[in-house]
Amino acid sequence: QPSAIQNALFGMGNPLLDISAVVDKDFLDKYGLKPNDQILAEEKHKALFDEIVKKSKVEYHAGGSTQNSVKIAQWMIQEPHKVATFFGCIGTDHFGEILKQKAAEAHVDAHYYEQSQEPTGTCAACITGDNRSLVANLAAANCYNKEKHLDVDSNWSLVEKARVYYIAGFFLTVSPESILKVAKHASDNNKIFGLNLSAPFISQFFKEPLMKVMPYVDIIFGNETEAATFAKEQGFETEDIAEIARRVQSLPKVNKNRQRIVVFTQGREDTVATVGDKVKMFPVLDIDQNDIVDTNGAGDAFVGGFLSELVQEKPLEECIRAGHYAANVIIRRVGCTFPEKPDFH
């Protein structure tokens, strides 16, 4: 008896093709990149995409933060297929075909809004050691259209079927009105809506849409840098991560039936989570530094593992344990890729 049902998990975000390569410090400096960051591509990064594809060991992987997470959740669950639904916008091109094929292989029920004005989005993953600097060229992903896709009855009915929703903060730059519609649906129906802080620039430059959706957020995810940036932008005047978690938990909330859960990962350090009125630390799995191939996708994998248990109504501690397991698997491999089957019990 499978404890997960089809289309129980809904994700919406930027479907991107990751172009991943090991680079050196000179490459980062040339394009003004920090070793560990996530940014949107600007005019000055155009040449970066031409240069990175010429690297000797360039790899192409289906990516996009939310899409990675729902794929990992599906992989953790295994059966039935299509527990995870995904919406996003792609172009009518070769990269778009790859994303469709990869989603199908991962048994995710992907319904892309396809348009021909813009090509499928890409993300350059510039790897140095165990750091990754991500530069996203959203292109088609930025063309997601609420009226032409989310509001269409056949699509909205998939939203209604779900009981857990997850959207990365990155999508706030694309379609905040789509996020709000989904978030309000979850809140009105006492379902679970999860959001990720995703990157420092979201808390800094997309504060208004972020804080508009926050009252509907049941679970907020982020890493230590994103948590610190959010706290600074909100004037919390504390750098203590446990205190930040407490403050984020107590921000205004519409659905009073669910206390907000805050989960902050810290790389190899303990994961911080609010458990009821307490803040607890959860140690991650030990890993030898030499076994880390690249950390790209680790945060997405953590969320994916977490969601796989959440959608099966497992307790918070189990969700975090599954998140730690999935992240531990992903950092041993290039990009957000995974072996055939999980070994999680």
Short mmCIF file of C-alpha atoms in Angstrom, two decimals:
data_model
loop_
_atom_site.label_atom_id
_atom_site.label_comp_id
_atom_site.label_asym_id
_atom_site.label_seq_id
_atom_site.Cartn_x
_atom_site.Cartn_y
_atom_site.Cartn_z
CA GLN A 1 0.00 0.00 0.00
CA PRO A 2 1.82 3.15 -1.19
CA SER A 3 1.53 5.91 1.36
CA ALA A 4 2.03 8.65 -1.24
CA ILE A 5 -0.60 9.44 -3.84
CA GLN A 6 -0.20 10.78 -7.37
CA ASN A 7 0.10 14.55 -7.72
CA ALA A 8 0.21 14.94 -3.91
CA LEU A 9 3.29 17.19 -4.17
CA PHE A 10 3.11 20.32 -6.31
CA GLY A 11 6.13 22.39 -7.36
CA MET A 12 6.38 25.45 -9.59
CA GLY A 13 9.54 27.25 -10.63
CA ASN A 14 12.23 27.97 -13.19
CA PRO A 15 13.12 24.92 -15.29
CA LEU A 16 16.75 25.40 -16.28
CA LEU A 17 19.39 23.31 -18.00
CA ASP A 18 22.52 23.33 -15.83
CA ILE A 19 25.80 23.78 -17.67
CA SER A 20 28.39 22.63 -15.15
CA ALA A 21 32.18 22.91 -15.32
CA VAL A 22 35.18 23.16 -13.02
CA VAL A 23 36.71 26.63 -13.33
CA ASP A 24 39.56 28.52 -11.66
CA LYS A 25 39.70 31.71 -9.63
CA ASP A 26 40.70 33.72 -12.71
CA PHE A 27 37.45 32.68 -14.39
CA LEU A 28 35.42 33.80 -11.36
CA ASP A 29 37.31 37.10 -11.17
CA LYS A 30 36.89 37.74 -14.89
CA TYR A 31 33.10 37.71 -14.50
CA GLY A 32 33.03 39.22 -11.00
CA LEU A 33 31.65 36.08 -9.36
CA LYS A 34 31.84 35.04 -5.72
CA PRO A 35 32.94 31.40 -5.21
CA ASN A 36 29.65 30.45 -3.54
CA ASP A 37 26.67 32.41 -4.78
CA GLN A 38 23.51 32.42 -6.88
CA ILE A 39 22.82 35.35 -9.18
CA LEU A 40 20.81 36.25 -12.27
CA ALA A 41 22.82 36.74 -15.47
CA GLU A 42 23.45 40.28 -16.64
CA GLU A 43 24.84 41.62 -19.91
CA LYS A 44 28.42 41.19 -18.61
CA HIS A 45 27.86 37.45 -18.19
CA LYS A 46 26.86 36.76 -21.81
CA ALA A 47 30.39 35.68 -22.76
CA LEU A 48 30.57 33.42 -19.68
CA PHE A 49 28.03 31.03 -21.24
CA ASP A 50 30.04 30.86 -24.48
CA GLU A 51 33.24 30.24 -22.52
CA ILE A 52 31.95 27.62 -20.09
CA VAL A 53 30.62 25.31 -22.82
CA LYS A 54 34.15 25.16 -24.25
CA LYS A 55 35.60 23.79 -20.99
CA SER A 56 37.03 20.28 -21.38
CA LYS A 57 34.71 18.52 -18.94
CA VAL A 58 31.49 20.46 -19.32
CA GLU A 59 28.35 18.57 -18.25
CA TYR A 60 24.69 19.22 -18.99
CA HIS A 61 22.05 18.34 -16.40
CA ALA A 62 18.38 19.17 -15.94
CA GLY A 63 18.22 21.77 -13.18
CA GLY A 64 16.22 24.60 -11.71
CA SER A 65 15.93 24.68 -7.93
CA THR A 66 12.28 23.66 -7.49
CA GLN A 67 12.45 21.10 -10.28
CA ASN A 68 15.52 19.52 -8.63
CA SER A 69 13.67 19.29 -5.31
CA VAL A 70 10.51 17.66 -6.65
CA LYS A 71 12.63 15.23 -8.69
CA ILE A 72 14.57 14.19 -5.58
CA ALA A 73 11.31 13.81 -3.66
CA GLN A 74 9.98 11.53 -6.41
CA TRP A 75 13.26 9.55 -6.41
CA MET A 76 13.05 9.07 -2.63
CA ILE A 77 9.43 7.88 -2.89
CA GLN A 78 10.02 5.68 -5.99
CA GLU A 79 6.46 4.31 -6.25
CA PRO A 80 3.93 5.36 -7.36
CA HIS A 81 5.26 7.48 -10.22
CA LYS A 82 4.03 11.05 -10.65
CA VAL A 83 3.60 11.83 -6.95
CA ALA A 84 5.31 15.09 -7.90
CA THR A 85 3.80 17.64 -10.28
CA PHE A 86 5.89 20.45 -11.76
CA PHE A 87 4.92 23.66 -13.61
CA GLY A 88 7.33 26.05 -15.32
CA CYS A 89 8.08 27.65 -18.68
CA ILE A 90 10.44 26.39 -21.40
CA GLY A 91 11.22 27.20 -25.03
CA THR A 92 10.38 25.13 -28.09
CA ASP A 93 13.99 24.04 -28.60
CA HIS A 94 16.53 21.26 -28.03
CA PHE A 95 17.23 22.24 -24.41
CA GLY A 96 13.48 22.22 -23.75
CA GLU A 97 13.22 18.71 -25.20
CA ILE A 98 16.04 17.58 -22.87
CA LEU A 99 14.18 18.98 -19.84
CA LYS A 100 10.96 17.20 -20.89
CA GLN A 101 12.83 13.94 -21.40
CA LYS A 102 14.65 14.21 -18.05
CA ALA A 103 11.45 14.99 -16.15
CA ALA A 104 9.77 11.96 -17.74
CA GLU A 105 12.76 9.75 -16.81
CA ALA A 106 12.48 11.01 -13.23
CA HIS A 107 8.74 10.12 -13.24
CA VAL A 108 7.75 13.69 -12.43
CA ASP A 109 4.42 14.84 -13.86
CA ALA A 110 5.78 17.95 -15.58
CA HIS A 111 3.40 20.31 -17.35
CA TYR A 112 5.48 22.99 -19.03
CA TYR A 113 4.13 26.19 -20.48
CA GLU A 114 5.86 26.18 -23.88
CA GLN A 115 6.47 29.39 -25.81
CA SER A 116 8.72 30.34 -28.73
CA GLN A 117 9.63 33.96 -27.88
CA GLU A 118 12.51 32.96 -25.60
CA PRO A 119 14.86 29.95 -25.54
CA THR A 120 14.88 27.48 -22.64
CA GLY A 121 16.67 28.90 -19.59
CA THR A 122 20.17 27.84 -18.58
CA CYS A 123 22.26 28.02 -15.43
CA ALA A 124 26.05 28.12 -15.51
CA ALA A 125 27.39 26.21 -12.50
CA CYS A 126 30.98 27.37 -12.01
CA ILE A 127 32.63 24.83 -9.73
CA THR A 128 35.78 25.55 -7.68
CA GLY A 129 36.60 22.93 -5.03
CA ASP A 130 33.47 22.36 -2.98
CA ASN A 131 32.07 25.78 -3.88
CA ARG A 132 29.65 26.52 -6.68
CA SER A 133 28.80 29.87 -8.22
CA LEU A 134 25.52 29.77 -10.11
CA VAL A 135 24.62 32.23 -12.85
CA ALA A 136 21.07 31.80 -14.14
CA ASN A 137 19.98 33.02 -17.55
CA LEU A 138 16.23 32.61 -17.04
CA ALA A 139 15.16 33.35 -20.63
CA ALA A 140 12.00 31.22 -21.17
CA ALA A 141 11.65 30.50 -17.44
CA ASN A 142 10.90 34.21 -16.99
CA CYS A 143 7.93 33.95 -19.39
CA TYR A 144 5.70 31.83 -17.15
CA ASN A 145 2.18 33.15 -17.53
CA LYS A 146 -0.49 32.71 -14.85
CA GLU A 147 -3.45 33.35 -17.19
CA LYS A 148 -2.14 31.12 -19.96
CA HIS A 149 -1.04 28.22 -17.76
CA LEU A 150 -1.81 28.14 -14.02
CA ASP A 151 -5.39 29.39 -14.45
CA VAL A 152 -6.24 26.85 -17.17
CA ASP A 153 -8.73 24.37 -15.66
CA SER A 154 -6.80 21.22 -16.56
CA ASN A 155 -3.69 22.66 -14.87
CA TRP A 156 -5.42 24.18 -11.85
CA SER A 157 -7.11 20.82 -11.15
CA LEU A 158 -3.59 19.37 -10.63
CA VAL A 159 -2.92 22.14 -8.10
CA GLU A 160 -6.14 21.22 -6.29
CA LYS A 161 -5.13 17.54 -6.16
CA ALA A 162 -1.98 18.33 -4.18
CA ARG A 163 -1.66 18.48 -0.40
CA VAL A 164 1.92 19.79 -0.15
CA TYR A 165 3.18 22.76 -2.18
CA TYR A 166 6.76 23.88 -2.66
CA ILE A 167 8.15 26.86 -4.53
CA ALA A 168 11.71 28.19 -4.45
CA GLY A 169 12.05 31.92 -3.75
CA PHE A 170 13.69 32.25 -7.18
CA PHE A 171 10.21 32.16 -8.75
CA LEU A 172 9.35 35.42 -6.95
CA THR A 173 11.31 37.19 -9.71
CA VAL A 174 9.09 35.59 -12.36
CA SER A 175 5.46 35.28 -11.27
CA PRO A 176 4.64 36.42 -7.72
CA GLU A 177 0.92 36.41 -8.65
CA SER A 178 1.12 32.67 -9.47
CA ILE A 179 2.84 31.99 -6.13
CA LEU A 180 0.17 33.94 -4.25
CA LYS A 181 -2.67 32.06 -5.95
CA VAL A 182 -1.14 28.69 -4.97
CA ALA A 183 -0.20 29.88 -1.46
CA LYS A 184 -3.71 31.19 -0.77
CA HIS A 185 -5.24 27.93 -2.03
CA ALA A 186 -3.04 25.99 0.41
CA SER A 187 -3.86 28.31 3.29
CA ASP A 188 -7.63 28.31 2.59
CA ASN A 189 -7.68 24.51 2.49
CA ASN A 190 -5.34 23.89 5.45
CA LYS A 191 -2.74 22.30 3.17
CA ILE A 192 1.02 22.80 3.51
CA PHE A 193 2.84 25.53 1.59
CA GLY A 194 6.65 25.57 1.57
CA LEU A 195 8.93 28.35 0.33
CA ASN A 196 12.70 28.66 0.08
CA LEU A 197 14.66 31.88 0.67
CA SER A 198 16.81 30.55 -2.22
CA ALA A 199 19.48 33.26 -2.42
CA PRO A 200 20.55 36.46 -0.66
CA PHE A 201 19.39 38.60 -3.59
CA ILE A 202 15.78 37.47 -3.09
CA SER A 203 15.65 38.86 0.48
CA GLN A 204 17.44 42.02 -0.69
CA PHE A 205 15.78 42.96 -3.95
CA PHE A 206 12.49 41.03 -3.98
CA LYS A 207 11.50 41.91 -0.42
CA GLU A 208 8.02 43.11 -1.31
CA PRO A 209 6.78 39.97 -3.11
CA LEU A 210 8.58 37.80 -0.54
CA MET A 211 6.84 39.46 2.40
CA LYS A 212 3.49 39.41 0.59
CA VAL A 213 3.61 35.61 0.40
CA MET A 214 5.18 35.07 3.86
CA PRO A 215 1.83 35.07 5.77
CA TYR A 216 0.86 31.95 3.79
CA VAL A 217 4.14 30.10 4.32
CA ASP A 218 3.89 27.00 6.56
CA ILE A 219 7.49 25.87 6.06
CA ILE A 220 10.35 28.20 5.20
CA PHE A 221 13.71 26.78 4.07
CA GLY A 222 17.05 28.51 3.67
CA ASN A 223 20.76 28.20 4.33
CA GLU A 224 22.81 30.15 6.89
CA THR A 225 23.77 32.94 4.45
CA GLU A 226 20.20 33.44 3.28
CA ALA A 227 18.93 33.42 6.87
CA ALA A 228 21.49 36.09 7.86
CA THR A 229 20.61 38.25 4.85
CA PHE A 230 16.89 37.95 5.52
CA ALA A 231 17.43 38.93 9.18
CA LYS A 232 19.51 41.93 8.18
CA GLU A 233 16.98 43.10 5.58
CA GLN A 234 14.13 42.73 8.07
CA GLY A 235 16.04 44.65 10.76
CA PHE A 236 16.12 41.72 13.23
CA GLU A 237 19.43 42.99 14.64
CA THR A 238 20.69 39.51 15.48
CA GLU A 239 23.12 37.15 13.77
CA ASP A 240 22.23 34.21 16.01
CA ILE A 241 20.69 31.61 13.68
CA ALA A 242 18.44 30.08 16.34
CA GLU A 243 17.10 33.52 17.23
CA ILE A 244 16.56 34.30 13.52
CA ALA A 245 14.59 31.04 13.21
CA ARG A 246 12.43 32.07 16.18
CA ARG A 247 11.78 35.51 14.72
CA VAL A 248 10.88 34.11 11.28
CA GLN A 249 8.52 31.60 12.92
CA SER A 250 6.64 34.38 14.68
CA LEU A 251 6.10 36.57 11.58
CA PRO A 252 2.37 37.09 10.82
CA LYS A 253 0.52 34.02 9.53
CA VAL A 254 -2.94 33.62 7.99
CA ASN A 255 -3.68 29.96 8.71
CA LYS A 256 -3.48 29.75 12.50
CA ASN A 257 -4.10 25.95 12.44
CA ARG A 258 -0.48 25.38 11.48
CA GLN A 259 2.47 26.85 13.34
CA ARG A 260 5.15 27.92 10.89
CA ILE A 261 8.17 25.62 10.68
CA VAL A 262 11.57 27.19 9.94
CA VAL A 263 14.42 25.03 8.65
CA PHE A 264 17.91 26.47 8.10
CA THR A 265 20.72 24.28 6.75
CA GLN A 266 24.35 25.24 7.39
CA GLY A 267 26.43 23.07 5.07
CA ARG A 268 28.41 20.65 7.23
CA GLU A 269 27.17 22.30 10.44
CA ASP A 270 23.94 21.29 12.20
CA THR A 271 20.59 22.01 10.60
CA VAL A 272 18.51 24.42 12.70
CA ALA A 273 14.75 23.86 12.93
CA THR A 274 11.85 25.11 14.97
CA VAL A 275 10.07 22.25 16.72
CA GLY A 276 6.93 23.64 18.29
CA ASP A 277 8.10 26.58 20.40
CA LYS A 278 11.67 25.30 20.64
CA VAL A 279 14.62 25.60 18.28
CA LYS A 280 16.57 22.37 17.84
CA MET A 281 19.83 21.40 16.14
CA PHE A 282 20.04 18.33 13.90
CA PRO A 283 23.54 17.10 13.00
CA VAL A 284 24.13 16.23 9.34
CA LEU A 285 25.63 12.92 8.21
CA ASP A 286 29.42 12.75 8.39
CA ILE A 287 31.23 12.83 5.08
CA ASP A 288 34.91 12.73 4.19
CA GLN A 289 35.96 15.96 2.44
CA ASN A 290 37.47 13.84 -0.36
CA ASP A 291 34.06 12.30 -1.11
CA ILE A 292 32.52 15.68 -1.91
CA VAL A 293 32.41 16.06 -5.70
CA ASP A 294 30.42 19.28 -5.76
CA THR A 295 27.84 20.91 -3.51
CA ASN A 296 25.64 22.10 -6.39
CA GLY A 297 22.13 20.87 -5.65
CA ALA A 298 22.77 20.01 -1.99
CA GLY A 299 20.18 22.49 -0.73
CA ASP A 300 17.65 21.39 -3.35
CA ALA A 301 18.29 17.75 -2.42
CA PHE A 302 17.76 18.48 1.27
CA VAL A 303 14.36 19.98 0.50
CA GLY A 304 13.52 17.08 -1.83
CA GLY A 305 14.27 14.50 0.84
CA PHE A 306 12.33 16.53 3.39
CA LEU A 307 9.28 16.81 1.10
CA SER A 308 9.32 13.08 0.30
CA GLU A 309 8.56 12.29 3.96
CA LEU A 310 6.32 15.32 4.52
CA VAL A 311 3.99 14.24 1.72
CA GLN A 312 3.72 10.86 3.48
CA GLU A 313 2.79 12.70 6.70
CA LYS A 314 5.93 11.68 8.59
CA PRO A 315 7.09 13.71 11.64
CA LEU A 316 9.48 16.66 11.27
CA GLU A 317 12.48 14.72 12.61
CA GLU A 318 12.00 12.10 9.85
CA CYS A 319 11.66 14.80 7.19
CA ILE A 320 14.98 16.34 8.29
CA ARG A 321 16.68 12.93 8.41
CA ALA A 322 15.54 12.24 4.85
CA GLY A 323 16.76 15.69 3.80
CA HIS A 324 20.19 15.01 5.26
CA TYR A 325 20.31 11.63 3.53
CA ALA A 326 19.42 13.07 0.10
CA ALA A 327 21.92 15.94 0.40
CA ASN A 328 24.63 13.47 1.43
CA VAL A 329 23.98 11.43 -1.73
CA ILE A 330 23.94 14.45 -4.05
CA ILE A 331 27.23 16.04 -2.92
CA ARG A 332 29.07 12.85 -3.94
CA ARG A 333 27.99 13.42 -7.55
CA VAL A 334 28.12 16.15 -10.22
CA GLY A 335 25.15 18.50 -10.16
CA CYS A 336 21.81 17.41 -8.80
CA THR A 337 22.02 13.81 -10.02
CA PHE A 338 21.31 10.60 -8.12
CA PRO A 339 21.84 6.82 -8.27
CA GLU A 340 19.08 4.49 -9.46
CA LYS A 341 17.52 3.87 -6.05
CA PRO A 342 17.78 5.45 -2.60
CA ASP A 343 19.02 3.50 0.40
CA PHE A 344 17.04 5.33 3.08
CA HIS A 345 15.29 3.48 5.88
#
